[in-house]
């Protein structure tokens, strides 16, 4: 039974979640850059070559050596970056395009618009526009190693492979990157009364989690491998937890990375500890280690964190906003820790200033759905434990201490992982 007085603080629960997740993460899996996007590097990425690896032209035009006018070397083929020209003699010019390697002996590149070719002296000669600045030494030549020397650290261990980072790594010659695989999630929804389509009849509620948790997990860097639905009895929950912990929920076509990935099992409902609630007895039967049994926060105070074999279990309360408080307040830390982030308990946090009073709970921390508007942080409203409208309108959950946050005071924020998709938050609040 969760006891509000015995419950751990949210900060402590997050620290325990971080430590447990970091302890369970496995080795890096060498992964092609395209598939490594979104993953966390376990080791730094060094440049395998100077970038660029040779001096190259920044313009279409002519590589010139010595003072003009120049004898234009007869073209054997159209210039191309794939056709490195040989060094021009003094007084010679050779046609180049953007990206053409520039051989030794070239002084600068004269861009095409600043030169004129005339047929003279039994061949073509090139004359520079007298006003051009292109004859300054090195003009329009990108030196070898201008962006990076060989062996230079391009991407730090612990950083996320963004699309741009994948591009840098590929340009630096990498075919595989040492990233940690995406944590795999199994979602187990409990509740006889929960239906997944249509309007709820008497004694029924429409499921809030199956439609939302996989996408929220994805936005937090995890992958939902399986969703199971069971009733309220203990035995099916024991079976579902055991199957997930043994990796039986991983699809047959799972990749090496997915098989090597650490796992988070999310359960919904059945946390509160009354005779009707299955999670505690199920975890006990399985010999799971309870790491957090209740958090001094509202909503979501019956949230559970347990270790089951090599998996972590986050028990999300069934009340919808309470379930999301567990997922966003604690589950995100677990996912970030398993994914390889450093100090996962400090990620996804932000700060804002209350534009009006943010009401607290009677005891403990309140996670309050808030909107960040131009004036500052304001409550989103409709924030009862069984409600969702406030969360749907919110940009963040404000961490409000007992007693509240007065208008004008700073508030700590847990940023919602999908906020970027809304595309409208006023971050200058
Ligand atoms: N005697 C006590 N009762 C309750 C306590 C307590 O400490 N002692 N805590 C309350 C608090 S706080 C919360 S939060 C809830 C937690 O409930 P459970 O995790 O045990 O969840 P259930 O009892 O299964 O369901 C609660 C509520 O949520 C609805 N629900 C469940 N699953 C879903 C779903 N997938 N989608 C939408 N709604 C769902 C369910 O129908 C119930 O209405 O317990 C309080 N009670
Ligand atoms: O955790 Mo419950 O959500 O306080 O109602």
Short mmCIF file of C-alpha atoms and ligand atoms in Angstrom, two decimals:
data_model
loop_
_atom_site.label_atom_id
_atom_site.label_comp_id
_atom_site.label_asym_id
_atom_site.label_seq_id
_atom_site.Cartn_x
_atom_site.Cartn_y
_atom_site.Cartn_z
CA UNK A 1 0.00 0.00 0.00
CA UNK A 2 1.35 3.38 -0.97
CA UNK A 3 1.67 5.66 2.01
CA UNK A 4 1.86 9.36 1.19
CA UNK A 5 4.08 9.96 4.23
CA UNK A 6 6.53 7.17 3.35
CA UNK A 7 6.64 8.07 -0.34
CA UNK A 8 9.94 9.24 -1.75
CA UNK A 9 10.35 12.73 -3.20
CA UNK A 10 10.15 13.18 -6.96
CA UNK A 11 13.79 14.28 -7.08
CA UNK A 12 14.90 11.18 -5.16
CA UNK A 13 12.72 8.91 -7.30
CA UNK A 14 14.30 10.41 -10.42
CA UNK A 15 17.80 9.84 -9.04
CA UNK A 16 16.97 6.21 -8.25
CA UNK A 17 15.48 5.73 -11.70
CA UNK A 18 18.58 7.23 -13.30
CA UNK A 19 20.97 5.03 -11.31
CA UNK A 20 18.97 1.87 -12.03
CA UNK A 21 18.75 2.65 -15.74
CA UNK A 22 22.43 3.53 -16.13
CA UNK A 23 23.34 0.25 -14.39
CA UNK A 24 21.23 -1.76 -16.86
CA UNK A 25 22.32 -0.29 -20.14
CA UNK A 26 24.27 -2.55 -22.39
CA UNK A 27 27.12 -2.09 -24.83
CA UNK A 28 27.04 0.11 -27.90
CA UNK A 29 25.94 -1.51 -31.16
CA UNK A 30 27.80 -0.45 -34.34
CA UNK A 31 25.04 1.14 -36.42
CA UNK A 32 25.01 2.80 -39.87
CA UNK A 33 24.75 6.61 -39.51
CA UNK A 34 21.30 6.80 -41.09
CA UNK A 35 19.92 4.34 -38.55
CA UNK A 36 21.89 5.89 -35.69
CA UNK A 37 19.89 9.14 -35.84
CA UNK A 38 18.21 9.74 -32.50
CA UNK A 39 20.55 7.41 -30.64
CA UNK A 40 23.24 8.33 -28.11
CA UNK A 41 26.94 7.85 -28.82
CA UNK A 42 28.75 5.59 -26.37
CA UNK A 43 32.15 6.78 -27.63
CA UNK A 44 33.32 9.99 -29.28
CA UNK A 45 33.44 10.11 -33.08
CA UNK A 46 36.79 11.24 -34.48
CA UNK A 47 37.45 12.34 -38.00
CA UNK A 48 39.08 9.52 -39.98
CA UNK A 49 40.46 12.02 -42.47
CA UNK A 50 41.08 15.75 -42.79
CA UNK A 51 37.85 17.47 -43.93
CA UNK A 52 38.04 18.29 -46.75
CA UNK A 53 40.69 15.65 -47.36
CA UNK A 54 42.14 17.71 -50.25
CA UNK A 55 42.08 21.39 -51.21
CA UNK A 56 39.02 21.98 -53.38
CA UNK A 57 37.54 24.75 -55.48
CA UNK A 58 34.67 26.77 -54.04
CA UNK A 59 33.62 28.08 -57.47
CA UNK A 60 33.10 27.02 -61.06
CA UNK A 61 35.86 28.71 -63.09
CA UNK A 62 39.59 28.27 -63.60
CA UNK A 63 42.47 27.39 -61.30
CA UNK A 64 45.24 29.83 -62.25
CA UNK A 65 48.98 29.73 -61.64
CA UNK A 66 51.09 32.90 -61.87
CA UNK A 67 49.97 36.23 -63.30
CA UNK A 68 47.48 36.40 -66.21
CA UNK A 69 46.57 36.31 -68.92
CA UNK A 70 46.93 32.54 -68.82
CA UNK A 71 47.22 29.83 -71.43
CA UNK A 72 44.10 27.75 -70.98
CA UNK A 73 44.94 24.11 -70.81
CA UNK A 74 42.87 22.32 -73.47
CA UNK A 75 40.13 20.35 -71.77
CA UNK A 76 40.28 16.59 -72.27
CA UNK A 77 36.85 16.23 -70.71
CA UNK A 78 34.31 18.43 -68.95
CA UNK A 79 35.75 19.41 -65.55
CA UNK A 80 34.38 17.36 -62.66
CA UNK A 81 35.25 16.92 -58.98
CA UNK A 82 35.92 13.29 -59.92
CA UNK A 83 38.72 14.38 -62.37
CA UNK A 84 41.57 15.85 -60.31
CA UNK A 85 43.59 18.14 -62.64
CA UNK A 86 47.39 17.95 -62.63
CA UNK A 87 49.34 21.01 -61.48
CA UNK A 88 49.25 23.92 -63.95
CA UNK A 89 52.57 25.41 -65.03
CA UNK A 90 53.22 29.08 -64.22
CA UNK A 91 51.04 31.15 -66.57
CA UNK A 92 48.61 28.29 -67.14
CA UNK A 93 44.94 27.97 -66.17
CA UNK A 94 42.84 24.86 -65.93
CA UNK A 95 39.04 24.69 -65.87
CA UNK A 96 37.54 23.54 -62.56
CA UNK A 97 34.10 23.23 -61.03
CA UNK A 98 32.96 23.62 -57.43
CA UNK A 99 34.46 20.71 -55.53
CA UNK A 100 37.29 20.01 -58.01
CA UNK A 101 40.50 19.04 -56.21
CA UNK A 102 43.05 21.85 -56.49
CA UNK A 103 46.57 20.63 -57.24
CA UNK A 104 49.79 22.17 -55.92
CA UNK A 105 50.97 25.31 -57.72
CA UNK A 106 47.54 26.93 -58.09
CA UNK A 107 47.37 30.48 -56.74
CA UNK A 108 43.62 31.04 -56.77
CA UNK A 109 40.40 30.19 -58.55
CA UNK A 110 38.98 32.76 -60.94
CA UNK A 111 35.23 32.33 -61.03
CA UNK A 112 33.60 31.81 -64.44
CA UNK A 113 31.81 35.21 -64.45
CA UNK A 114 35.08 37.10 -63.89
CA UNK A 115 37.08 35.72 -66.82
CA UNK A 116 36.95 35.80 -70.62
CA UNK A 117 38.40 33.20 -72.94
CA UNK A 118 39.85 34.42 -76.22
CA UNK A 119 41.30 32.36 -79.03
CA UNK A 120 44.90 33.63 -79.38
CA UNK A 121 48.49 32.50 -79.84
CA UNK A 122 47.37 29.27 -81.43
CA UNK A 123 45.31 28.31 -78.37
CA UNK A 124 42.79 29.72 -75.89
CA UNK A 125 43.86 32.38 -73.42
CA UNK A 126 42.08 33.45 -70.27
CA UNK A 127 41.75 37.12 -69.23
CA UNK A 128 40.59 38.19 -65.80
CA UNK A 129 38.06 40.96 -65.33
CA UNK A 130 40.29 43.85 -64.12
CA UNK A 131 38.06 44.50 -61.11
CA UNK A 132 37.96 40.91 -59.85
CA UNK A 133 39.13 40.10 -56.35
CA UNK A 134 39.63 36.48 -57.32
CA UNK A 135 43.39 36.74 -57.88
CA UNK A 136 44.24 37.16 -54.20
CA UNK A 137 46.30 34.16 -53.05
CA UNK A 138 44.09 31.24 -52.03
CA UNK A 139 40.84 32.91 -53.18
CA UNK A 140 38.01 30.38 -53.64
CA UNK A 141 40.23 27.49 -52.53
CA UNK A 142 39.01 25.49 -49.54
CA UNK A 143 42.19 24.26 -47.87
CA UNK A 144 42.51 20.60 -46.86
CA UNK A 145 41.55 20.18 -43.19
CA UNK A 146 39.74 23.55 -43.04
CA UNK A 147 36.83 21.95 -41.19
CA UNK A 148 38.67 19.26 -39.24
CA UNK A 149 42.10 17.67 -38.94
CA UNK A 150 42.35 13.87 -39.02
CA UNK A 151 41.77 12.50 -35.50
CA UNK A 152 39.86 15.55 -34.30
CA UNK A 153 36.80 14.85 -32.11
CA UNK A 154 33.72 15.72 -34.11
CA UNK A 155 30.99 14.34 -31.85
CA UNK A 156 31.20 13.82 -28.10
CA UNK A 157 30.38 10.60 -26.26
CA UNK A 158 26.93 10.96 -24.71
CA UNK A 159 25.66 13.24 -27.46
CA UNK A 160 22.61 12.47 -29.58
CA UNK A 161 23.15 11.63 -33.23
CA UNK A 162 21.07 14.32 -34.90
CA UNK A 163 20.56 14.30 -38.68
CA UNK A 164 23.37 16.87 -38.95
CA UNK A 165 25.65 14.78 -36.70
CA UNK A 166 25.02 11.71 -38.88
CA UNK A 167 26.02 13.79 -41.90
CA UNK A 168 29.26 14.96 -40.22
CA UNK A 169 30.13 11.39 -39.26
CA UNK A 170 29.49 10.10 -42.78
CA UNK A 171 31.57 12.89 -44.34
CA UNK A 172 34.35 11.99 -41.88
CA UNK A 173 34.39 8.48 -43.32
CA UNK A 174 32.31 6.49 -40.83
CA UNK A 175 30.14 3.59 -41.96
CA UNK A 176 29.18 2.51 -38.43
CA UNK A 177 28.67 4.57 -35.29
CA UNK A 178 28.99 3.28 -31.70
CA UNK A 179 25.50 4.07 -30.43
CA UNK A 180 23.36 2.53 -27.73
CA UNK A 181 20.20 0.93 -29.07
CA UNK A 182 16.77 2.42 -28.43
CA UNK A 183 15.27 1.10 -25.20
CA UNK A 184 12.50 -1.38 -25.99
CA UNK A 185 9.19 -0.86 -24.24
CA UNK A 186 6.42 -3.30 -23.48
CA UNK A 187 3.16 -1.65 -22.47
CA UNK A 188 0.82 -3.74 -20.32
CA UNK A 189 -2.61 -2.14 -19.81
CA UNK A 190 -4.77 -3.51 -17.01
CA UNK A 191 -8.46 -3.01 -16.29
CA UNK A 192 -11.60 -5.06 -17.09
CA UNK A 193 -13.50 -1.82 -17.57
CA UNK A 194 -11.16 -0.39 -20.20
CA UNK A 195 -12.36 -0.51 -23.81
CA UNK A 196 -10.40 0.50 -26.90
CA UNK A 197 -13.12 1.63 -29.33
CA UNK A 198 -16.46 3.36 -29.34
CA UNK A 199 -18.34 5.05 -26.54
CA UNK A 200 -18.01 3.61 -23.04
CA UNK A 201 -21.15 2.03 -21.60
CA UNK A 202 -21.99 1.73 -17.90
CA UNK A 203 -18.94 0.60 -15.94
CA UNK A 204 -16.59 1.17 -18.87
CA UNK A 205 -13.90 3.76 -19.64
CA UNK A 206 -12.25 4.42 -22.94
CA UNK A 207 -8.52 3.62 -22.90
CA UNK A 208 -6.27 6.69 -22.72
CA UNK A 209 -2.91 4.94 -22.92
CA UNK A 210 -2.65 2.55 -25.87
CA UNK A 211 -3.24 5.43 -28.30
CA UNK A 212 -0.77 7.76 -26.62
CA UNK A 213 1.99 5.98 -24.73
CA UNK A 214 3.79 4.43 -27.76
CA UNK A 215 4.04 7.86 -29.42
CA UNK A 216 5.17 9.50 -26.18
CA UNK A 217 7.77 6.73 -25.74
CA UNK A 218 8.94 7.32 -29.30
CA UNK A 219 9.24 11.06 -28.61
CA UNK A 220 11.40 10.17 -25.59
CA UNK A 221 13.72 7.97 -27.65
CA UNK A 222 12.22 4.52 -26.92
CA UNK A 223 10.47 1.96 -29.14
CA UNK A 224 7.29 0.18 -28.14
CA UNK A 225 7.84 -3.45 -29.07
CA UNK A 226 4.53 -4.78 -27.76
CA UNK A 227 1.24 -3.78 -26.16
CA UNK A 228 -0.64 -6.29 -24.01
CA UNK A 229 -4.10 -5.88 -22.52
CA UNK A 230 -5.19 -7.85 -19.48
CA UNK A 231 -7.92 -7.65 -16.85
CA UNK A 232 -7.48 -6.92 -13.16
CA UNK A 233 -6.31 -10.33 -11.89
CA UNK A 234 -2.82 -10.91 -10.56
CA UNK A 235 -2.00 -14.09 -12.50
CA UNK A 236 -2.29 -12.63 -16.04
CA UNK A 237 -0.16 -9.68 -14.90
CA UNK A 238 2.48 -12.07 -13.54
CA UNK A 239 2.50 -13.88 -16.88
CA UNK A 240 2.65 -10.67 -18.92
CA UNK A 241 5.46 -9.21 -16.81
CA UNK A 242 7.45 -12.46 -16.93
CA UNK A 243 7.03 -12.77 -20.70
CA UNK A 244 8.17 -9.18 -21.22
CA UNK A 245 11.13 -9.55 -18.85
CA UNK A 246 12.25 -12.71 -20.69
CA UNK A 247 12.22 -10.82 -23.98
CA UNK A 248 9.34 -12.89 -25.36
CA UNK A 249 7.60 -9.72 -26.51
CA UNK A 250 10.39 -8.84 -28.93
CA UNK A 251 9.25 -9.53 -32.46
CA UNK A 252 10.79 -12.48 -34.31
CA UNK A 253 12.35 -10.13 -36.86
CA UNK A 254 14.05 -8.08 -34.10
CA UNK A 255 17.40 -6.64 -35.17
CA UNK A 256 20.62 -7.23 -33.23
CA UNK A 257 20.24 -3.74 -31.81
CA UNK A 258 16.73 -4.48 -30.60
CA UNK A 259 17.85 -7.76 -29.02
CA UNK A 260 20.75 -5.99 -27.31
CA UNK A 261 18.55 -3.12 -26.11
CA UNK A 262 17.62 -2.69 -22.48
CA UNK A 263 13.98 -2.79 -21.62
CA UNK A 264 11.35 -0.75 -19.84
CA UNK A 265 8.04 -2.40 -18.99
CA UNK A 266 5.20 0.07 -18.49
CA UNK A 267 2.05 -1.06 -16.75
CA UNK A 268 -1.11 1.03 -16.42
CA UNK A 269 -3.58 0.79 -13.55
CA UNK A 270 -3.61 -1.46 -10.53
CA UNK A 271 -1.04 0.55 -8.56
CA UNK A 272 -3.00 1.95 -5.66
CA UNK A 273 -2.52 -0.96 -3.33
CA UNK A 274 -6.09 -1.89 -2.47
CA UNK A 275 -7.24 -5.51 -2.61
CA UNK A 276 -8.38 -4.86 -6.19
CA UNK A 277 -4.93 -3.79 -7.36
CA UNK A 278 -2.65 -6.36 -8.97
CA UNK A 279 0.73 -4.73 -9.47
CA UNK A 280 2.26 -5.10 -6.01
CA UNK A 281 1.28 -8.79 -5.61
CA UNK A 282 2.47 -9.55 -9.14
CA UNK A 283 5.85 -7.91 -8.60
CA UNK A 284 6.19 -9.70 -5.27
CA UNK A 285 5.42 -13.10 -6.84
CA UNK A 286 8.09 -12.48 -9.44
CA UNK A 287 10.67 -11.46 -6.83
CA UNK A 288 11.04 -7.99 -8.34
CA UNK A 289 13.01 -5.42 -6.38
CA UNK A 290 10.88 -2.38 -5.51
CA UNK A 291 13.02 0.74 -6.06
CA UNK A 292 10.30 3.35 -5.65
CA UNK A 293 6.96 2.56 -4.03
CA UNK A 294 5.00 5.77 -4.24
CA UNK A 295 6.20 9.30 -4.93
CA UNK A 296 5.29 12.36 -2.88
CA UNK A 297 3.63 13.95 -5.89
CA UNK A 298 0.15 14.57 -7.21
CA UNK A 299 -1.13 13.35 -9.45
CA UNK A 300 0.67 10.06 -9.72
CA UNK A 301 1.55 9.33 -6.11
CA UNK A 302 1.07 5.53 -6.38
CA UNK A 303 3.76 5.37 -9.12
CA UNK A 304 5.98 2.30 -8.81
CA UNK A 305 9.51 1.63 -10.06
CA UNK A 306 10.84 -1.91 -9.83
CA UNK A 307 13.66 -3.96 -11.20
CA UNK A 308 12.63 -7.30 -12.71
CA UNK A 309 15.61 -9.26 -13.97
CA UNK A 310 17.36 -7.01 -16.47
CA UNK A 311 14.25 -4.89 -17.04
CA UNK A 312 12.84 -1.92 -15.23
CA UNK A 313 9.12 -1.66 -14.56
CA UNK A 314 7.31 1.65 -14.18
CA UNK A 315 3.81 1.18 -12.78
CA UNK A 316 1.68 4.06 -14.08
CA UNK A 317 -1.50 4.76 -12.09
CA UNK A 318 -4.73 4.22 -14.01
CA UNK A 319 -6.07 7.75 -13.60
CA UNK A 320 -5.02 9.26 -16.92
CA UNK A 321 -3.18 12.39 -15.74
CA UNK A 322 -1.60 10.40 -12.90
CA UNK A 323 -0.39 7.86 -15.46
CA UNK A 324 1.17 10.60 -17.56
CA UNK A 325 2.77 12.16 -14.47
CA UNK A 326 4.46 8.78 -13.88
CA UNK A 327 5.49 8.42 -17.52
CA UNK A 328 6.82 11.97 -17.89
CA UNK A 329 8.16 12.46 -14.36
CA UNK A 330 9.84 9.07 -13.97
CA UNK A 331 9.52 6.97 -17.17
CA UNK A 332 11.39 9.59 -19.18
CA UNK A 333 14.35 9.40 -16.80
CA UNK A 334 14.42 5.61 -17.20
CA UNK A 335 14.27 5.88 -20.99
CA UNK A 336 17.00 8.52 -21.07
CA UNK A 337 19.20 6.46 -18.76
CA UNK A 338 18.73 3.26 -20.78
CA UNK A 339 19.31 5.20 -24.01
CA UNK A 340 22.76 6.32 -22.80
CA UNK A 341 22.25 9.95 -21.80
CA UNK A 342 24.51 11.31 -19.10
CA UNK A 343 22.67 12.52 -15.95
CA UNK A 344 19.26 11.43 -17.23
CA UNK A 345 17.59 12.90 -14.13
CA UNK A 346 18.54 16.38 -15.34
CA UNK A 347 17.19 16.07 -18.89
CA UNK A 348 13.92 17.47 -20.23
CA UNK A 349 13.91 20.13 -17.53
CA UNK A 350 13.34 23.80 -18.14
CA UNK A 351 12.46 26.92 -16.23
CA UNK A 352 9.89 29.64 -16.57
CA UNK A 353 8.30 32.41 -14.55
CA UNK A 354 4.78 32.08 -13.23
CA UNK A 355 2.51 34.68 -14.81
CA UNK A 356 -0.10 33.93 -12.18
CA UNK A 357 -0.15 31.78 -9.07
CA UNK A 358 0.51 28.09 -9.73
CA UNK A 359 -1.44 26.23 -7.05
CA UNK A 360 0.32 23.43 -5.20
CA UNK A 361 -0.94 20.24 -3.61
CA UNK A 362 -1.56 19.92 0.10
CA UNK A 363 1.58 17.81 0.46
CA UNK A 364 4.47 16.92 -1.79
CA UNK A 365 5.07 18.08 -5.33
CA UNK A 366 2.31 18.85 -7.76
CA UNK A 367 2.93 18.24 -11.46
CA UNK A 368 0.68 20.86 -12.98
CA UNK A 369 -0.06 21.05 -16.73
CA UNK A 370 0.95 24.56 -17.79
CA UNK A 371 0.97 26.68 -20.91
CA UNK A 372 3.99 28.84 -21.67
CA UNK A 373 2.56 32.01 -23.13
CA UNK A 374 4.09 35.43 -23.72
CA UNK A 375 3.30 36.54 -20.17
CA UNK A 376 4.88 33.45 -18.60
CA UNK A 377 3.75 30.14 -17.16
CA UNK A 378 0.00 29.76 -16.66
CA UNK A 379 -2.03 26.74 -15.54
CA UNK A 380 -3.62 24.89 -18.44
CA UNK A 381 -6.67 24.03 -16.30
CA UNK A 382 -8.68 20.76 -16.32
CA UNK A 383 -5.89 19.19 -14.32
CA UNK A 384 -7.69 16.66 -12.12
CA UNK A 385 -6.01 13.29 -11.77
CA UNK A 386 -8.64 11.62 -13.97
CA UNK A 387 -8.59 14.39 -16.60
CA UNK A 388 -6.61 14.93 -19.81
CA UNK A 389 -7.76 18.20 -21.34
CA UNK A 390 -5.19 20.30 -19.47
CA UNK A 391 -2.36 18.02 -20.54
CA UNK A 392 -3.54 18.13 -24.14
CA UNK A 393 -3.32 21.94 -24.07
CA UNK A 394 -0.07 22.07 -22.07
CA UNK A 395 3.53 22.75 -23.06
CA UNK A 396 5.04 21.44 -19.82
CA UNK A 397 4.31 20.10 -16.37
CA UNK A 398 5.32 22.64 -13.75
CA UNK A 399 6.88 21.16 -10.62
CA UNK A 400 4.96 23.05 -7.97
CA UNK A 401 5.98 22.67 -4.31
CA UNK A 402 3.38 22.46 -1.54
CA UNK A 403 2.20 26.03 -1.04
CA UNK A 404 2.36 26.82 -4.74
CA UNK A 405 4.44 29.20 -6.84
CA UNK A 406 3.56 32.88 -6.49
CA UNK A 407 3.01 35.04 -9.57
CA UNK A 408 6.38 36.37 -10.75
CA UNK A 409 8.39 33.55 -9.15
CA UNK A 410 10.44 31.01 -11.11
CA UNK A 411 9.01 27.56 -11.75
CA UNK A 412 10.81 24.37 -12.68
CA UNK A 413 9.32 22.74 -15.75
CA UNK A 414 9.24 19.20 -17.11
CA UNK A 415 9.05 19.80 -20.84
CA UNK A 416 6.59 17.62 -22.70
CA UNK A 417 8.44 15.44 -25.21
CA UNK A 418 5.97 16.24 -27.97
CA UNK A 419 6.00 20.03 -27.49
CA UNK A 420 8.05 20.59 -30.67
CA UNK A 421 5.23 18.99 -32.65
CA UNK A 422 2.86 21.70 -31.46
CA UNK A 423 5.15 24.27 -33.02
CA UNK A 424 3.71 27.23 -31.17
CA UNK A 425 5.12 27.44 -27.64
CA UNK A 426 6.36 30.91 -26.65
CA UNK A 427 9.77 29.97 -25.26
CA UNK A 428 10.64 33.57 -24.54
CA UNK A 429 8.01 33.51 -21.78
N1 LIG B 1 -7.92 3.06 -1.35
C1 LIG B 1 -7.16 3.80 -2.19
N2 LIG B 1 -7.68 4.14 -3.36
C2 LIG B 1 -6.96 4.89 -4.19
C3 LIG B 1 -5.68 5.36 -3.82
C4 LIG B 1 -5.16 4.95 -2.59
O1 LIG B 1 -4.02 5.28 -2.22
N3 LIG B 1 -5.94 4.16 -1.81
N4 LIG B 1 -4.99 6.16 -4.66
C5 LIG B 1 -5.75 6.92 -5.63
C6 LIG B 1 -4.87 7.53 -6.58
S1 LIG B 1 -4.02 8.89 -6.05
C7 LIG B 1 -4.78 7.09 -7.85
S2 LIG B 1 -3.82 7.95 -8.98
C8 LIG B 1 -5.49 5.91 -8.30
C9 LIG B 1 -4.52 4.91 -8.95
O2 LIG B 1 -5.27 3.90 -9.48
P1 LIG B 1 -4.70 2.53 -9.99
O3 LIG B 1 -3.37 2.71 -10.54
O4 LIG B 1 -4.84 1.50 -8.96
O5 LIG B 1 -5.64 2.29 -11.23
P2 LIG B 1 -7.06 1.64 -11.33
O6 LIG B 1 -7.67 1.50 -9.98
O7 LIG B 1 -6.93 0.46 -12.15
O8 LIG B 1 -7.83 2.78 -12.10
C10 LIG B 1 -7.99 4.05 -11.59
C11 LIG B 1 -8.89 4.87 -12.53
O9 LIG B 1 -8.27 4.97 -13.77
C12 LIG B 1 -9.09 4.43 -14.80
N5 LIG B 1 -8.25 3.77 -15.81
C13 LIG B 1 -7.51 2.67 -15.63
N6 LIG B 1 -6.91 2.33 -16.77
C14 LIG B 1 -7.25 3.27 -17.67
C15 LIG B 1 -6.96 3.45 -19.03
N7 LIG B 1 -6.14 2.60 -19.70
N8 LIG B 1 -7.47 4.52 -19.66
C16 LIG B 1 -8.31 5.38 -19.01
N9 LIG B 1 -8.61 5.25 -17.71
C17 LIG B 1 -8.12 4.19 -17.06
C18 LIG B 1 -9.95 3.44 -14.09
O10 LIG B 1 -11.11 3.15 -14.79
C19 LIG B 1 -10.20 4.15 -12.78
O11 LIG B 1 -11.21 5.10 -12.96
O12 LIG B 1 -6.12 5.24 -7.27
C20 LIG B 1 -6.80 6.09 -6.33
N10 LIG B 1 -7.48 5.24 -5.40
O1 LIG B 2 -1.93 10.06 -7.86
MO1 LIG B 2 -3.48 10.25 -7.77
O2 LIG B 2 -3.31 10.90 -9.24
O3 LIG B 2 -3.07 11.67 -6.76
O4 LIG B 2 -4.99 10.91 -7.89
#
